[in-house]
Amino acid sequence: KNQVEQSPQSLIILEGKNCTLQCNYTVSPFSNLRWYKQDTGRGPVSLTIMTFSENTKSNGRYTATLDADTKQSSLHITASQLSDSASYICVVRDWDSGYALNFGKGTSLLVTP
Amino acid sequence: DAGVIQSPRHEVTEMGQEVTLRCKPISGHNSLFWYRQTMMRGLELLIYFNNNVPIDDSGMPEDRFSAKMPNASFSTLKIQPSEPRDSAVYFCASRGQGINTEAFFGQGTRLTVV
């Protein structure tokens, strides 16, 4: 059973609008949670990382939040740009194994003019 | 550093043929991962190496899949014989030491088995 669930599966927004992507996970305990951006035809690239004790982390127009009690994270994109069109993947690193990464299936975002 | 380098970028092969995917990790990284990505299942770990030693190969789907890491700067993933259901994008990633270090991904190899 997948331990990281993302929603929505896909999303279309107009350029300049904001959006929020959701990630629910059951991985416990975990060492960190990352959001990756994957452009078409390329490998995933890390946007943000949060450890258990962190609630929010920003990277430019990207802001990630983490609620470790409810095991939820979100990625908020502000003032979207066409280049934000990509798949966004939530990844939770397992504490016990020390190396295992649990991947969500991603949210496919399309920003239109 | 040029990042994680994978080759080839694209591979089309006939069913039954042997396929070898190659990966050069980032210099100094001691962990290397092979992942497979499909629309249905997302990213799945195939095998994890630490200091060139396979630590977890539980994700390798069948005996047709094998991976080697002869030294710190090179790894291969081999499929023999290949089948159409092996068609996917295969990613190699490497990571340095530390609990919160980032795994850097290569550009992937898109494999099509016809």
CSV table of C-alpha atoms in Angstrom, one decimal:
chain,number,residue,atom,x,y,z
A,1,LYS,CA,0.0,0.0,0.0
A,2,ASN,CA,1.3,3.4,-1.0
A,3,GLN,CA,2.3,5.3,2.1
A,4,VAL,CA,2.2,8.7,0.4
A,5,GLU,CA,-1.0,9.9,-1.2
A,6,GLN,CA,-1.2,13.1,-3.3
A,7,SER,CA,-4.1,15.2,-4.5
A,8,PRO,CA,-5.3,16.3,-6.8
A,9,GLN,CA,-4.0,14.0,-9.5
A,10,SER,CA,-3.9,16.8,-12.0
A,11,LEU,CA,-4.6,20.5,-12.0
A,12,ILE,CA,-5.0,23.2,-14.6
A,13,ILE,CA,-4.7,26.9,-13.6
A,14,LEU,CA,-4.3,30.2,-15.3
A,15,GLU,CA,-1.0,32.0,-15.3
A,16,GLY,CA,-0.7,34.3,-12.3
A,17,LYS,CA,-3.1,32.3,-10.1
A,18,ASN,CA,-2.1,30.6,-6.9
A,19,CYS,CA,-2.6,26.9,-6.2
A,20,THR,CA,-2.1,24.4,-3.4
A,21,LEU,CA,-1.1,20.7,-3.7
A,22,GLN,CA,-1.8,18.2,-1.0
A,23,CYS,CA,0.2,15.3,0.4
A,24,ASN,CA,-1.0,12.8,3.1
A,25,TYR,CA,1.4,10.2,4.4
A,26,THR,CA,1.5,7.3,6.8
A,27,VAL,CA,5.3,6.8,6.9
A,28,SER,CA,6.2,6.9,10.6
A,29,PRO,CA,8.7,7.7,11.9
A,30,PHE,CA,10.2,9.8,9.2
A,31,SER,CA,13.3,11.8,8.9
A,32,ASN,CA,12.2,14.4,6.4
A,33,LEU,CA,9.7,15.3,3.7
A,34,ARG,CA,10.6,16.8,0.4
A,35,TRP,CA,8.7,18.2,-2.5
A,36,TYR,CA,10.3,17.5,-5.9
A,37,LYS,CA,9.5,19.2,-9.2
A,38,GLN,CA,9.8,17.0,-12.3
A,39,ASP,CA,9.7,18.7,-15.7
A,40,THR,CA,8.7,16.5,-18.6
A,41,GLY,CA,11.5,14.3,-19.8
A,42,ARG,CA,13.8,15.2,-16.8
A,43,GLY,CA,14.6,13.8,-13.4
A,44,PRO,CA,13.0,15.1,-10.2
A,45,VAL,CA,14.6,18.1,-8.6
A,46,SER,CA,14.2,19.0,-4.9
A,47,LEU,CA,12.2,22.2,-4.1
A,48,THR,CA,12.0,22.1,-0.3
A,49,ILE,CA,12.9,19.9,2.6
A,50,MET,CA,11.3,19.8,6.0
A,51,THR,CA,12.3,17.8,9.1
A,52,PHE,CA,9.9,16.6,11.7
A,53,SER,CA,10.1,19.8,13.7
A,54,GLU,CA,9.6,22.2,10.9
A,55,ASN,CA,6.2,23.6,9.9
A,56,THR,CA,7.0,25.7,6.9
A,57,LYS,CA,9.7,26.2,4.3
A,58,SER,CA,9.8,28.6,1.4
A,59,ASN,CA,11.8,28.6,-1.8
A,60,GLY,CA,10.9,31.7,-3.9
A,61,ARG,CA,7.2,31.4,-5.0
A,62,TYR,CA,7.0,27.8,-3.5
A,63,THR,CA,5.9,27.4,0.2
A,64,ALA,CA,5.6,24.0,1.8
A,65,THR,CA,3.9,23.3,5.1
A,66,LEU,CA,4.0,20.3,7.3
A,67,ASP,CA,1.7,19.1,10.1
A,68,ALA,CA,3.4,16.1,11.6
A,69,ASP,CA,0.4,15.5,13.9
A,70,THR,CA,-2.0,15.0,11.1
A,71,LYS,CA,0.6,13.7,8.7
A,72,GLN,CA,-0.2,16.2,6.0
A,73,SER,CA,1.9,18.5,3.9
A,74,SER,CA,1.0,21.1,1.3
A,75,LEU,CA,2.9,22.9,-1.4
A,76,HIS,CA,1.6,26.4,-2.3
A,77,ILE,CA,2.6,28.0,-5.5
A,78,THR,CA,2.1,31.8,-5.7
A,79,ALA,CA,1.7,33.8,-8.9
A,80,SER,CA,2.1,30.8,-11.1
A,81,GLN,CA,4.2,31.0,-14.2
A,82,LEU,CA,4.1,28.9,-17.4
A,83,SER,CA,7.4,27.3,-16.3
A,84,ASP,CA,5.7,25.9,-13.2
A,85,SER,CA,3.9,23.3,-15.5
A,86,ALA,CA,5.4,20.0,-14.2
A,87,SER,CA,4.7,17.1,-11.9
A,88,TYR,CA,5.1,17.8,-8.2
A,89,ILE,CA,6.1,14.8,-6.1
A,90,CYS,CA,5.9,14.5,-2.4
A,91,VAL,CA,8.6,12.3,-0.9
A,92,VAL,CA,8.9,11.1,2.7
A,93,ARG,CA,12.2,9.6,3.9
A,94,ASP,CA,11.9,6.7,6.2
A,95,TRP,CA,13.6,7.0,9.6
A,96,ASP,CA,14.1,3.3,10.4
A,97,SER,CA,15.8,2.3,7.2
A,98,GLY,CA,17.7,5.6,6.9
A,99,TYR,CA,17.6,5.5,3.1
A,100,ALA,CA,14.2,4.4,1.9
A,101,LEU,CA,12.2,7.2,0.0
A,102,ASN,CA,8.5,6.9,-0.2
A,103,PHE,CA,7.2,8.6,-3.3
A,104,GLY,CA,3.7,9.9,-4.0
A,105,LYS,CA,2.5,9.5,-7.5
A,106,GLY,CA,2.6,13.2,-8.1
A,107,THR,CA,0.3,16.0,-9.1
A,108,SER,CA,0.5,17.1,-12.7
A,109,LEU,CA,0.2,20.8,-12.9
A,110,LEU,CA,-0.5,22.7,-16.1
A,111,VAL,CA,-0.3,26.5,-16.1
A,112,THR,CA,-2.0,28.0,-19.1
A,113,PRO,CA,-1.7,31.5,-20.6
B,1,ASP,CA,29.9,18.8,-11.4
B,2,ALA,CA,27.7,17.7,-14.3
B,3,GLY,CA,25.3,15.9,-12.0
B,4,VAL,CA,24.2,12.3,-12.3
B,5,ILE,CA,24.8,11.1,-15.8
B,6,GLN,CA,22.8,8.4,-17.4
B,7,SER,CA,23.1,6.7,-20.8
B,8,PRO,CA,21.5,6.2,-23.1
B,9,ARG,CA,18.7,8.7,-22.9
B,10,HIS,CA,16.4,6.6,-25.0
B,11,GLU,CA,16.5,2.9,-25.8
B,12,VAL,CA,14.2,1.0,-28.1
B,13,THR,CA,14.7,-2.7,-28.2
B,14,GLU,CA,13.0,-5.9,-29.3
B,15,MET,CA,11.5,-8.3,-26.8
B,16,GLY,CA,14.1,-10.9,-25.7
B,17,GLN,CA,17.1,-8.6,-26.2
B,18,GLU,CA,19.5,-7.6,-23.5
B,19,VAL,CA,19.4,-4.0,-22.3
B,20,THR,CA,22.1,-2.3,-20.3
B,21,LEU,CA,21.5,1.1,-18.6
B,22,ARG,CA,24.4,3.1,-17.3
B,23,CYS,CA,24.9,5.6,-14.5
B,24,LYS,CA,27.7,7.8,-13.3
B,25,PRO,CA,26.9,9.2,-9.9
B,26,ILE,CA,28.0,12.6,-8.5
B,27,SER,CA,31.6,12.4,-7.4
B,28,GLY,CA,31.9,11.9,-3.6
B,29,HIS,CA,28.4,10.5,-3.2
B,30,ASN,CA,28.4,7.2,-1.5
B,31,SER,CA,24.7,6.1,-2.1
B,32,LEU,CA,23.3,5.1,-5.4
B,33,PHE,CA,19.7,4.2,-6.3
B,34,TRP,CA,18.0,2.8,-9.4
B,35,TYR,CA,14.3,3.7,-9.8
B,36,ARG,CA,11.7,2.8,-12.3
B,37,GLN,CA,8.9,5.3,-13.1
B,38,THR,CA,5.6,4.4,-14.8
B,39,MET,CA,2.3,6.3,-15.0
B,40,MET,CA,0.5,3.6,-13.1
B,41,ARG,CA,3.0,3.1,-10.2
B,42,GLY,CA,5.0,6.3,-10.1
B,43,LEU,CA,8.6,6.0,-8.9
B,44,GLU,CA,9.7,2.6,-7.5
B,45,LEU,CA,13.0,1.8,-5.9
B,46,LEU,CA,14.7,-1.1,-7.7
B,47,ILE,CA,18.0,-1.3,-5.8
B,48,TYR,CA,20.1,0.7,-3.4
B,49,PHE,CA,23.9,0.6,-3.2
B,50,ASN,CA,25.9,2.1,-0.3
B,51,ASN,CA,29.7,2.3,-0.8
B,52,ASN,CA,29.4,0.2,-3.9
B,53,VAL,CA,27.7,-2.6,-2.0
B,54,PRO,CA,24.0,-3.6,-2.8
B,55,ILE,CA,22.1,-3.1,0.4
B,56,ASP,CA,18.5,-3.5,-0.7
B,57,ASP,CA,17.5,-5.2,-3.9
B,58,SER,CA,14.0,-6.1,-2.8
B,59,GLY,CA,12.5,-3.9,-5.5
B,60,MET,CA,14.2,-5.8,-8.4
B,61,PRO,CA,11.1,-7.3,-10.0
B,62,GLU,CA,12.6,-10.6,-11.4
B,63,ASP,CA,15.8,-12.5,-12.0
B,64,ARG,CA,15.8,-10.9,-15.4
B,65,PHE,CA,17.0,-7.7,-13.7
B,66,SER,CA,20.5,-7.3,-12.3
B,67,ALA,CA,22.6,-4.4,-11.2
B,68,LYS,CA,26.2,-3.9,-10.5
B,69,MET,CA,28.4,-1.2,-9.1
B,70,PRO,CA,32.0,-2.1,-9.8
B,71,ASN,CA,33.4,1.2,-8.4
B,72,ALA,CA,32.3,4.4,-6.9
B,73,SER,CA,31.8,6.2,-10.3
B,74,PHE,CA,29.8,3.7,-12.3
B,75,SER,CA,26.8,1.5,-12.1
B,76,THR,CA,24.8,-0.6,-14.6
B,77,LEU,CA,21.3,-2.0,-14.6
B,78,LYS,CA,20.8,-4.9,-16.9
B,79,ILE,CA,17.6,-6.5,-18.2
B,80,GLN,CA,18.0,-9.9,-19.8
B,81,PRO,CA,15.7,-10.9,-21.6
B,82,SER,CA,13.7,-7.7,-21.9
B,83,GLU,CA,9.9,-7.8,-22.1
B,84,PRO,CA,7.3,-5.2,-23.2
B,85,ARG,CA,6.2,-4.7,-19.6
B,86,ASP,CA,9.7,-3.4,-18.8
B,87,SER,CA,8.9,-0.3,-20.8
B,88,ALA,CA,9.4,2.6,-18.4
B,89,VAL,CA,11.7,5.5,-17.5
B,90,TYR,CA,14.6,4.3,-15.4
B,91,PHE,CA,16.3,6.8,-13.1
B,92,CYS,CA,19.6,6.7,-11.3
B,93,ALA,CA,20.1,8.9,-8.2
B,94,SER,CA,23.0,9.5,-5.9
B,95,ARG,CA,23.3,11.0,-2.5
B,96,GLY,CA,26.1,12.0,-0.1
B,97,GLN,CA,26.3,11.0,3.6
B,98,GLY,CA,23.9,12.6,6.2
B,99,ILE,CA,20.3,12.0,7.2
B,100,ASN,CA,18.9,15.0,5.3
B,101,THR,CA,21.1,15.1,2.2
B,102,GLU,CA,19.3,15.4,-1.1
B,103,ALA,CA,19.2,12.6,-3.6
B,104,PHE,CA,20.1,14.0,-7.1
B,105,PHE,CA,18.5,12.3,-10.0
B,106,GLY,CA,19.8,11.8,-13.5
B,107,GLN,CA,17.8,12.6,-16.6
B,108,GLY,CA,16.6,9.1,-16.9
B,109,THR,CA,16.6,6.4,-19.6
B,110,ARG,CA,13.3,6.0,-21.5
B,111,LEU,CA,13.1,2.3,-22.3
B,112,THR,CA,10.7,0.9,-24.9
B,113,VAL,CA,10.5,-2.8,-25.5
B,114,VAL,CA,8.6,-3.8,-28.6
